[in-house]
């Protein structure tokens, strides 16, 4: 009777590693898609878009299909193309950038203010960017309006012929206008 030959290989470690990788990919995918911020994975050299999330579509107005068949440059996402060059230079130097205020152009031509963060990642031995953009347009415009309002208020105070003094809640003088200085020395 011929002898049977059996080989056994313990693949437990490989199965555990595969399951761990699958769970990690699943978590990344869910976080990528669920983020309200725009997330883009693009080639570093030419901005060719590899993937975008739903937040990108909401912010930019471009569908995922439109984005995947184009590049960040081709879509004209950077309001000033030089901004992309600056960010790419910073990424090449530091490998990541955080919280850079940039202007982005939407599909319908509107300009949005975004808080850009990015990091270089390697996909298939080719450098790519993992970019996250948070829309801060409303916040930025509110801050600009507050600055304009403050400037108007200050101009009124400065040009008033009447002496004006402003106190804080502890009774300390925080401002006097030129008329106050003229009258009271």
mmCIF file with all atom_site columns, C-alpha atoms in Angstrom:
data_model
loop_
_atom_site.group_PDB
_atom_site.id
_atom_site.type_symbol
_atom_site.label_atom_id
_atom_site.label_alt_id
_atom_site.label_comp_id
_atom_site.label_asym_id
_atom_site.label_entity_id
_atom_site.label_seq_id
_atom_site.pdbx_PDB_ins_code
_atom_site.Cartn_x
_atom_site.Cartn_y
_atom_site.Cartn_z
_atom_site.occupancy
_atom_site.B_iso_or_equiv
_atom_site.pdbx_formal_charge
_atom_site.auth_seq_id
_atom_site.auth_comp_id
_atom_site.auth_asym_id
_atom_site.auth_atom_id
_atom_site.pdbx_PDB_model_num
ATOM 1   C CA . UNK A 1 1   ? 0.000   0.000   0.000   1.00 0.00 ? 1   UNK A CA 1
ATOM 2   C CA . UNK A 1 2   ? 1.462   3.402   -0.924  1.00 0.00 ? 2   UNK A CA 1
ATOM 3   C CA . UNK A 1 3   ? 2.227   5.662   1.982   1.00 0.00 ? 3   UNK A CA 1
ATOM 4   C CA . UNK A 1 4   ? 0.253   8.885   2.165   1.00 0.00 ? 4   UNK A CA 1
ATOM 5   C CA . UNK A 1 5   ? 2.177   12.028  2.710   1.00 0.00 ? 5   UNK A CA 1
ATOM 6   C CA . UNK A 1 6   ? 0.542   14.920  4.513   1.00 0.00 ? 6   UNK A CA 1
ATOM 7   C CA . UNK A 1 7   ? 1.852   18.417  5.095   1.00 0.00 ? 7   UNK A CA 1
ATOM 8   C CA . UNK A 1 8   ? 0.356   20.749  7.584   1.00 0.00 ? 8   UNK A CA 1
ATOM 9   C CA . UNK A 1 9   ? 1.095   24.395  7.848   1.00 0.00 ? 9   UNK A CA 1
ATOM 10  C CA . UNK A 1 10  ? -0.088  26.513  10.713  1.00 0.00 ? 10  UNK A CA 1
ATOM 11  C CA . UNK A 1 11  ? -1.654  29.597  9.108   1.00 0.00 ? 11  UNK A CA 1
ATOM 12  C CA . UNK A 1 12  ? -3.132  30.994  12.288  1.00 0.00 ? 12  UNK A CA 1
ATOM 13  C CA . UNK A 1 13  ? -0.744  33.956  12.373  1.00 0.00 ? 13  UNK A CA 1
ATOM 14  C CA . UNK A 1 14  ? -1.440  34.760  8.714   1.00 0.00 ? 14  UNK A CA 1
ATOM 15  C CA . UNK A 1 15  ? -5.235  34.563  9.288   1.00 0.00 ? 15  UNK A CA 1
ATOM 16  C CA . UNK A 1 16  ? -4.965  36.840  12.313  1.00 0.00 ? 16  UNK A CA 1
ATOM 17  C CA . UNK A 1 17  ? -2.874  39.323  10.302  1.00 0.00 ? 17  UNK A CA 1
ATOM 18  C CA . UNK A 1 18  ? -5.318  39.225  7.376   1.00 0.00 ? 18  UNK A CA 1
ATOM 19  C CA . UNK A 1 19  ? -8.286  39.804  9.701   1.00 0.00 ? 19  UNK A CA 1
ATOM 20  C CA . UNK A 1 20  ? -6.471  42.660  11.423  1.00 0.00 ? 20  UNK A CA 1
ATOM 21  C CA . UNK A 1 21  ? -5.709  44.244  8.035   1.00 0.00 ? 21  UNK A CA 1
ATOM 22  C CA . UNK A 1 22  ? -9.323  43.831  6.908   1.00 0.00 ? 22  UNK A CA 1
ATOM 23  C CA . UNK A 1 23  ? -10.617 45.501  10.078  1.00 0.00 ? 23  UNK A CA 1
ATOM 24  C CA . UNK A 1 24  ? -8.105  48.314  9.734   1.00 0.00 ? 24  UNK A CA 1
ATOM 25  C CA . UNK A 1 25  ? -9.128  48.928  6.108   1.00 0.00 ? 25  UNK A CA 1
ATOM 26  C CA . UNK A 1 26  ? -12.799 48.838  7.106   1.00 0.00 ? 26  UNK A CA 1
ATOM 27  C CA . UNK A 1 27  ? -12.240 51.422  9.873   1.00 0.00 ? 27  UNK A CA 1
ATOM 28  C CA . UNK A 1 28  ? -10.297 53.696  7.510   1.00 0.00 ? 28  UNK A CA 1
ATOM 29  C CA . UNK A 1 29  ? -12.973 53.399  4.838   1.00 0.00 ? 29  UNK A CA 1
ATOM 30  C CA . UNK A 1 30  ? -15.767 54.256  7.279   1.00 0.00 ? 30  UNK A CA 1
ATOM 31  C CA . UNK A 1 31  ? -13.854 57.230  8.709   1.00 0.00 ? 31  UNK A CA 1
ATOM 32  C CA . UNK A 1 32  ? -12.960 58.400  5.185   1.00 0.00 ? 32  UNK A CA 1
ATOM 33  C CA . UNK A 1 33  ? -16.561 58.298  3.985   1.00 0.00 ? 33  UNK A CA 1
ATOM 34  C CA . UNK A 1 34  ? -18.187 59.586  7.192   1.00 0.00 ? 34  UNK A CA 1
ATOM 35  C CA . UNK A 1 35  ? -16.009 62.661  7.603   1.00 0.00 ? 35  UNK A CA 1
ATOM 36  C CA . UNK A 1 36  ? -17.849 65.947  7.022   1.00 0.00 ? 36  UNK A CA 1
ATOM 37  C CA . UNK A 1 37  ? -14.532 67.417  5.853   1.00 0.00 ? 37  UNK A CA 1
ATOM 38  C CA . UNK A 1 38  ? -13.363 67.064  2.258   1.00 0.00 ? 38  UNK A CA 1
ATOM 39  C CA . UNK A 1 39  ? -10.774 64.295  1.949   1.00 0.00 ? 39  UNK A CA 1
ATOM 40  C CA . UNK A 1 40  ? -8.748  63.764  -1.218  1.00 0.00 ? 40  UNK A CA 1
ATOM 41  C CA . UNK A 1 41  ? -6.060  61.232  -2.063  1.00 0.00 ? 41  UNK A CA 1
ATOM 42  C CA . UNK A 1 42  ? -4.054  62.465  -5.055  1.00 0.00 ? 42  UNK A CA 1
ATOM 43  C CA . UNK A 1 43  ? -0.676  61.882  -6.682  1.00 0.00 ? 43  UNK A CA 1
ATOM 44  C CA . UNK A 1 44  ? 1.881   64.357  -5.399  1.00 0.00 ? 44  UNK A CA 1
ATOM 45  C CA . UNK A 1 45  ? 3.500   65.100  -8.755  1.00 0.00 ? 45  UNK A CA 1
ATOM 46  C CA . UNK A 1 46  ? 0.476   66.073  -10.875 1.00 0.00 ? 46  UNK A CA 1
ATOM 47  C CA . UNK A 1 47  ? -2.469  66.138  -8.452  1.00 0.00 ? 47  UNK A CA 1
ATOM 48  C CA . UNK A 1 48  ? -4.175  63.197  -10.208 1.00 0.00 ? 48  UNK A CA 1
ATOM 49  C CA . UNK A 1 49  ? -7.084  62.233  -7.969  1.00 0.00 ? 49  UNK A CA 1
ATOM 50  C CA . UNK A 1 50  ? -7.142  58.653  -6.699  1.00 0.00 ? 50  UNK A CA 1
ATOM 51  C CA . UNK A 1 51  ? -10.116 58.932  -4.333  1.00 0.00 ? 51  UNK A CA 1
ATOM 52  C CA . UNK A 1 52  ? -12.415 61.473  -2.691  1.00 0.00 ? 52  UNK A CA 1
ATOM 53  C CA . UNK A 1 53  ? -15.072 61.248  -0.023  1.00 0.00 ? 53  UNK A CA 1
ATOM 54  C CA . UNK A 1 54  ? -18.626 62.568  0.156   1.00 0.00 ? 54  UNK A CA 1
ATOM 55  C CA . UNK A 1 55  ? -17.397 65.636  2.069   1.00 0.00 ? 55  UNK A CA 1
ATOM 56  C CA . UNK A 1 56  ? -15.342 66.555  -0.992  1.00 0.00 ? 56  UNK A CA 1
ATOM 57  C CA . UNK A 1 57  ? -18.427 66.384  -3.210  1.00 0.00 ? 57  UNK A CA 1
ATOM 58  C CA . UNK A 1 58  ? -20.444 68.557  -0.809  1.00 0.00 ? 58  UNK A CA 1
ATOM 59  C CA . UNK A 1 59  ? -17.700 71.172  -0.584  1.00 0.00 ? 59  UNK A CA 1
ATOM 60  C CA . UNK A 1 60  ? -16.569 71.262  -4.203  1.00 0.00 ? 60  UNK A CA 1
ATOM 61  C CA . UNK A 1 61  ? -19.745 70.425  -6.092  1.00 0.00 ? 61  UNK A CA 1
ATOM 62  C CA . UNK A 1 62  ? -17.921 67.744  -8.124  1.00 0.00 ? 62  UNK A CA 1
ATOM 63  C CA . UNK A 1 63  ? -19.147 64.174  -8.084  1.00 0.00 ? 63  UNK A CA 1
ATOM 64  C CA . UNK A 1 64  ? -16.749 61.391  -7.195  1.00 0.00 ? 64  UNK A CA 1
ATOM 65  C CA . UNK A 1 65  ? -16.784 60.240  -10.839 1.00 0.00 ? 65  UNK A CA 1
ATOM 66  C CA . UNK A 1 66  ? -15.898 63.739  -12.094 1.00 0.00 ? 66  UNK A CA 1
ATOM 67  C CA . UNK A 1 67  ? -13.058 63.943  -9.580  1.00 0.00 ? 67  UNK A CA 1
ATOM 68  C CA . UNK A 1 68  ? -11.601 60.502  -10.326 1.00 0.00 ? 68  UNK A CA 1
ATOM 69  C CA . UNK A 1 69  ? -11.306 61.339  -14.005 1.00 0.00 ? 69  UNK A CA 1
ATOM 70  C CA . UNK A 1 70  ? -9.337  64.511  -13.312 1.00 0.00 ? 70  UNK A CA 1
ATOM 71  C CA . UNK A 1 71  ? -6.768  66.197  -11.091 1.00 0.00 ? 71  UNK A CA 1
ATOM 72  C CA . UNK A 1 72  ? -6.833  68.936  -8.493  1.00 0.00 ? 72  UNK A CA 1
ATOM 73  C CA . UNK A 1 73  ? -5.145  71.156  -11.088 1.00 0.00 ? 73  UNK A CA 1
ATOM 74  C CA . UNK A 1 74  ? -7.504  70.150  -13.919 1.00 0.00 ? 74  UNK A CA 1
ATOM 75  C CA . UNK A 1 75  ? -10.565 70.847  -11.775 1.00 0.00 ? 75  UNK A CA 1
ATOM 76  C CA . UNK A 1 76  ? -9.101  74.216  -10.778 1.00 0.00 ? 76  UNK A CA 1
ATOM 77  C CA . UNK A 1 77  ? -9.672  73.482  -7.091  1.00 0.00 ? 77  UNK A CA 1
ATOM 78  C CA . UNK A 1 78  ? -6.965  75.859  -5.900  1.00 0.00 ? 78  UNK A CA 1
ATOM 79  C CA . UNK A 1 79  ? -8.188  79.437  -6.352  1.00 0.00 ? 79  UNK A CA 1
ATOM 80  C CA . UNK A 1 80  ? -4.563  80.457  -6.852  1.00 0.00 ? 80  UNK A CA 1
ATOM 81  C CA . UNK A 1 81  ? -2.546  77.617  -8.449  1.00 0.00 ? 81  UNK A CA 1
ATOM 82  C CA . UNK A 1 82  ? 0.567   78.959  -6.736  1.00 0.00 ? 82  UNK A CA 1
ATOM 83  C CA . UNK A 1 83  ? -0.989  77.944  -3.397  1.00 0.00 ? 83  UNK A CA 1
ATOM 84  C CA . UNK A 1 84  ? -0.771  74.304  -4.498  1.00 0.00 ? 84  UNK A CA 1
ATOM 85  C CA . UNK A 1 85  ? 2.878   74.765  -5.418  1.00 0.00 ? 85  UNK A CA 1
ATOM 86  C CA . UNK A 1 86  ? 3.606   76.240  -1.975  1.00 0.00 ? 86  UNK A CA 1
ATOM 87  C CA . UNK A 1 87  ? 1.778   73.404  -0.197  1.00 0.00 ? 87  UNK A CA 1
ATOM 88  C CA . UNK A 1 88  ? 3.517   70.733  -2.302  1.00 0.00 ? 88  UNK A CA 1
ATOM 89  C CA . UNK A 1 89  ? 6.877   72.332  -1.474  1.00 0.00 ? 89  UNK A CA 1
ATOM 90  C CA . UNK A 1 90  ? 6.044   72.292  2.221   1.00 0.00 ? 90  UNK A CA 1
ATOM 91  C CA . UNK A 1 91  ? 4.897   68.667  1.991   1.00 0.00 ? 91  UNK A CA 1
ATOM 92  C CA . UNK A 1 92  ? 8.113   67.637  0.255   1.00 0.00 ? 92  UNK A CA 1
ATOM 93  C CA . UNK A 1 93  ? 10.138  69.415  2.935   1.00 0.00 ? 93  UNK A CA 1
ATOM 94  C CA . UNK A 1 94  ? 8.218   68.382  6.063   1.00 0.00 ? 94  UNK A CA 1
ATOM 95  C CA . UNK A 1 95  ? 6.128   65.383  4.902   1.00 0.00 ? 95  UNK A CA 1
ATOM 96  C CA . UNK A 1 96  ? 3.019   66.969  6.425   1.00 0.00 ? 96  UNK A CA 1
ATOM 97  C CA . UNK A 1 97  ? 1.349   70.349  6.874   1.00 0.00 ? 97  UNK A CA 1
ATOM 98  C CA . UNK A 1 98  ? -1.392  71.385  9.260   1.00 0.00 ? 98  UNK A CA 1
ATOM 99  C CA . UNK A 1 99  ? -4.048  74.097  9.316   1.00 0.00 ? 99  UNK A CA 1
ATOM 100 C CA . UNK A 1 100 ? -3.101  76.229  6.323   1.00 0.00 ? 100 UNK A CA 1
ATOM 101 C CA . UNK A 1 101 ? -5.808  78.702  5.339   1.00 0.00 ? 101 UNK A CA 1
ATOM 102 C CA . UNK A 1 102 ? -6.336  78.471  1.575   1.00 0.00 ? 102 UNK A CA 1
ATOM 103 C CA . UNK A 1 103 ? -8.883  79.560  -0.984  1.00 0.00 ? 103 UNK A CA 1
ATOM 104 C CA . UNK A 1 104 ? -10.578 76.849  -3.046  1.00 0.00 ? 104 UNK A CA 1
ATOM 105 C CA . UNK A 1 105 ? -12.833 77.200  -6.076  1.00 0.00 ? 105 UNK A CA 1
ATOM 106 C CA . UNK A 1 106 ? -16.026 75.134  -6.368  1.00 0.00 ? 106 UNK A CA 1
ATOM 107 C CA . UNK A 1 107 ? -17.500 73.681  -9.525  1.00 0.00 ? 107 UNK A CA 1
ATOM 108 C CA . UNK A 1 108 ? -19.911 76.622  -9.825  1.00 0.00 ? 108 UNK A CA 1
ATOM 109 C CA . UNK A 1 109 ? -17.058 79.134  -9.478  1.00 0.00 ? 109 UNK A CA 1
ATOM 110 C CA . UNK A 1 110 ? -17.607 80.207  -5.875  1.00 0.00 ? 110 UNK A CA 1
ATOM 111 C CA . UNK A 1 111 ? -14.570 80.647  -3.665  1.00 0.00 ? 111 UNK A CA 1
ATOM 112 C CA . UNK A 1 112 ? -14.512 78.841  -0.331  1.00 0.00 ? 112 UNK A CA 1
ATOM 113 C CA . UNK A 1 113 ? -12.044 79.353  2.481   1.00 0.00 ? 113 UNK A CA 1
ATOM 114 C CA . UNK A 1 114 ? -10.620 76.065  3.696   1.00 0.00 ? 114 UNK A CA 1
ATOM 115 C CA . UNK A 1 115 ? -8.382  74.955  6.505   1.00 0.00 ? 115 UNK A CA 1
ATOM 116 C CA . UNK A 1 116 ? -6.003  72.587  4.710   1.00 0.00 ? 116 UNK A CA 1
ATOM 117 C CA . UNK A 1 117 ? -4.011  69.769  6.303   1.00 0.00 ? 117 UNK A CA 1
ATOM 118 C CA . UNK A 1 118 ? -2.088  67.198  4.303   1.00 0.00 ? 118 UNK A CA 1
ATOM 119 C CA . UNK A 1 119 ? 0.393   64.391  4.551   1.00 0.00 ? 119 UNK A CA 1
ATOM 120 C CA . UNK A 1 120 ? 2.496   62.445  2.082   1.00 0.00 ? 120 UNK A CA 1
ATOM 121 C CA . UNK A 1 121 ? 1.633   58.758  1.872   1.00 0.00 ? 121 UNK A CA 1
ATOM 122 C CA . UNK A 1 122 ? 3.164   56.117  -0.385  1.00 0.00 ? 122 UNK A CA 1
ATOM 123 C CA . UNK A 1 123 ? 0.844   54.052  -2.548  1.00 0.00 ? 123 UNK A CA 1
ATOM 124 C CA . UNK A 1 124 ? 2.601   51.534  -4.752  1.00 0.00 ? 124 UNK A CA 1
ATOM 125 C CA . UNK A 1 125 ? 5.968   53.220  -4.160  1.00 0.00 ? 125 UNK A CA 1
ATOM 126 C CA . UNK A 1 126 ? 4.616   56.508  -5.520  1.00 0.00 ? 126 UNK A CA 1
ATOM 127 C CA . UNK A 1 127 ? 4.136   59.574  -3.285  1.00 0.00 ? 127 UNK A CA 1
ATOM 128 C CA . UNK A 1 128 ? 0.547   60.755  -2.854  1.00 0.00 ? 128 UNK A CA 1
ATOM 129 C CA . UNK A 1 129 ? -1.106  63.359  -0.700  1.00 0.00 ? 129 UNK A CA 1
ATOM 130 C CA . UNK A 1 130 ? -3.793  62.616  1.833   1.00 0.00 ? 130 UNK A CA 1
ATOM 131 C CA . UNK A 1 131 ? -5.480  66.014  2.066   1.00 0.00 ? 131 UNK A CA 1
ATOM 132 C CA . UNK A 1 132 ? -8.216  67.147  4.423   1.00 0.00 ? 132 UNK A CA 1
ATOM 133 C CA . UNK A 1 133 ? -10.006 70.454  3.912   1.00 0.00 ? 133 UNK A CA 1
ATOM 134 C CA . UNK A 1 134 ? -12.410 71.892  6.467   1.00 0.00 ? 134 UNK A CA 1
ATOM 135 C CA . UNK A 1 135 ? -14.775 74.555  5.126   1.00 0.00 ? 135 UNK A CA 1
ATOM 136 C CA . UNK A 1 136 ? -14.287 77.640  7.310   1.00 0.00 ? 136 UNK A CA 1
ATOM 137 C CA . UNK A 1 137 ? -15.881 80.106  4.882   1.00 0.00 ? 137 UNK A CA 1
ATOM 138 C CA . UNK A 1 138 ? -18.677 81.208  7.244   1.00 0.00 ? 138 UNK A CA 1
ATOM 139 C CA . UNK A 1 139 ? -16.314 81.516  10.211  1.00 0.00 ? 139 UNK A CA 1
ATOM 140 C CA . UNK A 1 140 ? -13.784 83.466  8.135   1.00 0.00 ? 140 UNK A CA 1
ATOM 141 C CA . UNK A 1 141 ? -16.456 85.818  6.767   1.00 0.00 ? 141 UNK A CA 1
ATOM 142 C CA . UNK A 1 142 ? -17.846 86.360  10.289  1.00 0.00 ? 142 UNK A CA 1
ATOM 143 C CA . UNK A 1 143 ? -14.387 87.231  11.568  1.00 0.00 ? 143 UNK A CA 1
ATOM 144 C CA . UNK A 1 144 ? -13.869 89.646  8.667   1.00 0.00 ? 144 UNK A CA 1
ATOM 145 C CA . UNK A 1 145 ? -17.229 91.290  9.402   1.00 0.00 ? 145 UNK A CA 1
ATOM 146 C CA . UNK A 1 146 ? -16.303 91.598  13.074  1.00 0.00 ? 146 UNK A CA 1
ATOM 147 C CA . UNK A 1 147 ? -13.016 93.281  12.117  1.00 0.00 ? 147 UNK A CA 1
ATOM 148 C CA . UNK A 1 148 ? -14.847 95.710  9.791   1.00 0.00 ? 148 UNK A CA 1
ATOM 149 C CA . UNK A 1 149 ? -17.392 96.480  12.516  1.00 0.00 ? 149 UNK A CA 1
ATOM 150 C CA . UNK A 1 150 ? -14.630 97.034  15.057  1.00 0.00 ? 150 UNK A CA 1
ATOM 151 C CA . UNK A 1 151 ? -12.850 99.380  12.641  1.00 0.00 ? 151 UNK A CA 1
ATOM 152 C CA . UNK A 1 152 ? -16.050 101.397 12.122  1.00 0.00 ? 152 UNK A CA 1
ATOM 153 C CA . UNK A 1 153 ? -16.637 101.555 15.883  1.00 0.00 ? 153 UNK A CA 1
ATOM 154 C CA . UNK A 1 154 ? -13.057 102.697 16.464  1.00 0.00 ? 154 UNK A CA 1
ATOM 155 C CA . UNK A 1 155 ? -13.344 105.335 13.699  1.00 0.00 ? 155 UNK A CA 1
ATOM 156 C CA . UNK A 1 156 ? -16.485 106.744 15.345  1.00 0.00 ? 156 UNK A CA 1
ATOM 157 C CA . UNK A 1 157 ? -14.783 106.861 18.742  1.00 0.00 ? 157 UNK A CA 1
ATOM 158 C CA . UNK A 1 158 ? -11.591 108.359 17.338  1.00 0.00 ? 158 UNK A CA 1
ATOM 159 C CA . UNK A 1 159 ? -13.391 111.116 15.396  1.00 0.00 ? 159 UNK A CA 1
ATOM 160 C CA . UNK A 1 160 ? -15.878 112.088 18.101  1.00 0.00 ? 160 UNK A CA 1
ATOM 161 C CA . UNK A 1 161 ? -15.369 115.644 19.413  1.00 0.00 ? 161 UNK A CA 1
ATOM 162 C CA . UNK A 1 162 ? -16.681 114.476 22.797  1.00 0.00 ? 162 UNK A CA 1
ATOM 163 C CA . UNK A 1 163 ? -14.378 112.851 25.362  1.00 0.00 ? 163 UNK A CA 1
ATOM 164 C CA . UNK A 1 164 ? -15.005 109.095 25.565  1.00 0.00 ? 164 UNK A CA 1
ATOM 165 C CA . UNK A 1 165 ? -13.603 106.621 28.060  1.00 0.00 ? 165 UNK A CA 1
ATOM 166 C CA . UNK A 1 166 ? -14.216 102.863 28.057  1.00 0.00 ? 166 UNK A CA 1
ATOM 167 C CA . UNK A 1 167 ? -13.884 100.735 31.212  1.00 0.00 ? 167 UNK A CA 1
ATOM 168 C CA . UNK A 1 168 ? -13.669 96.970  31.568  1.00 0.00 ? 168 UNK A CA 1
ATOM 169 C CA . UNK A 1 169 ? -15.845 94.998  34.000  1.00 0.00 ? 169 UNK A CA 1
ATOM 170 C CA . UNK A 1 170 ? -13.336 95.619  36.808  1.00 0.00 ? 170 UNK A CA 1
ATOM 171 C CA . UNK A 1 171 ? -13.495 99.394  36.330  1.00 0.00 ? 171 UNK A CA 1
ATOM 172 C CA . UNK A 1 172 ? -10.103 99.700  34.661  1.00 0.00 ? 172 UNK A CA 1
ATOM 173 C CA . UNK A 1 173 ? -9.732  102.167 31.803  1.00 0.00 ? 173 UNK A CA 1
ATOM 174 C CA . UNK A 1 174 ? -9.147  100.246 28.567  1.00 0.00 ? 174 UNK A CA 1
ATOM 175 C CA . UNK A 1 175 ? -9.580  103.072 26.054  1.00 0.00 ? 175 UNK A CA 1
ATOM 176 C CA . UNK A 1 176 ? -9.756  106.845 25.802  1.00 0.00 ? 176 UNK A CA 1
ATOM 177 C CA . UNK A 1 177 ? -10.299 108.734 22.561  1.00 0.00 ? 177 UNK A CA 1
ATOM 178 C CA . UNK A 1 178 ? -8.181  111.676 21.346  1.00 0.00 ? 178 UNK A CA 1
ATOM 179 C CA . UNK A 1 179 ? -10.844 114.183 22.487  1.00 0.00 ? 179 UNK A CA 1
ATOM 180 C CA . UNK A 1 180 ? -10.553 112.801 26.044  1.00 0.00 ? 180 UNK A CA 1
ATOM 181 C CA . UNK A 1 181 ? -6.764  113.275 25.936  1.00 0.00 ? 181 UNK A CA 1
ATOM 182 C CA . UNK A 1 182 ? -7.190  116.830 24.589  1.00 0.00 ? 182 UNK A CA 1
ATOM 183 C CA . UNK A 1 183 ? -9.749  117.838 27.233  1.00 0.00 ? 183 UNK A CA 1
ATOM 184 C CA . UNK A 1 184 ? -8.211  116.083 30.259  1.00 0.00 ? 184 UNK A CA 1
ATOM 185 C CA . UNK A 1 185 ? -4.594  115.936 29.273  1.00 0.00 ? 185 UNK A CA 1
#
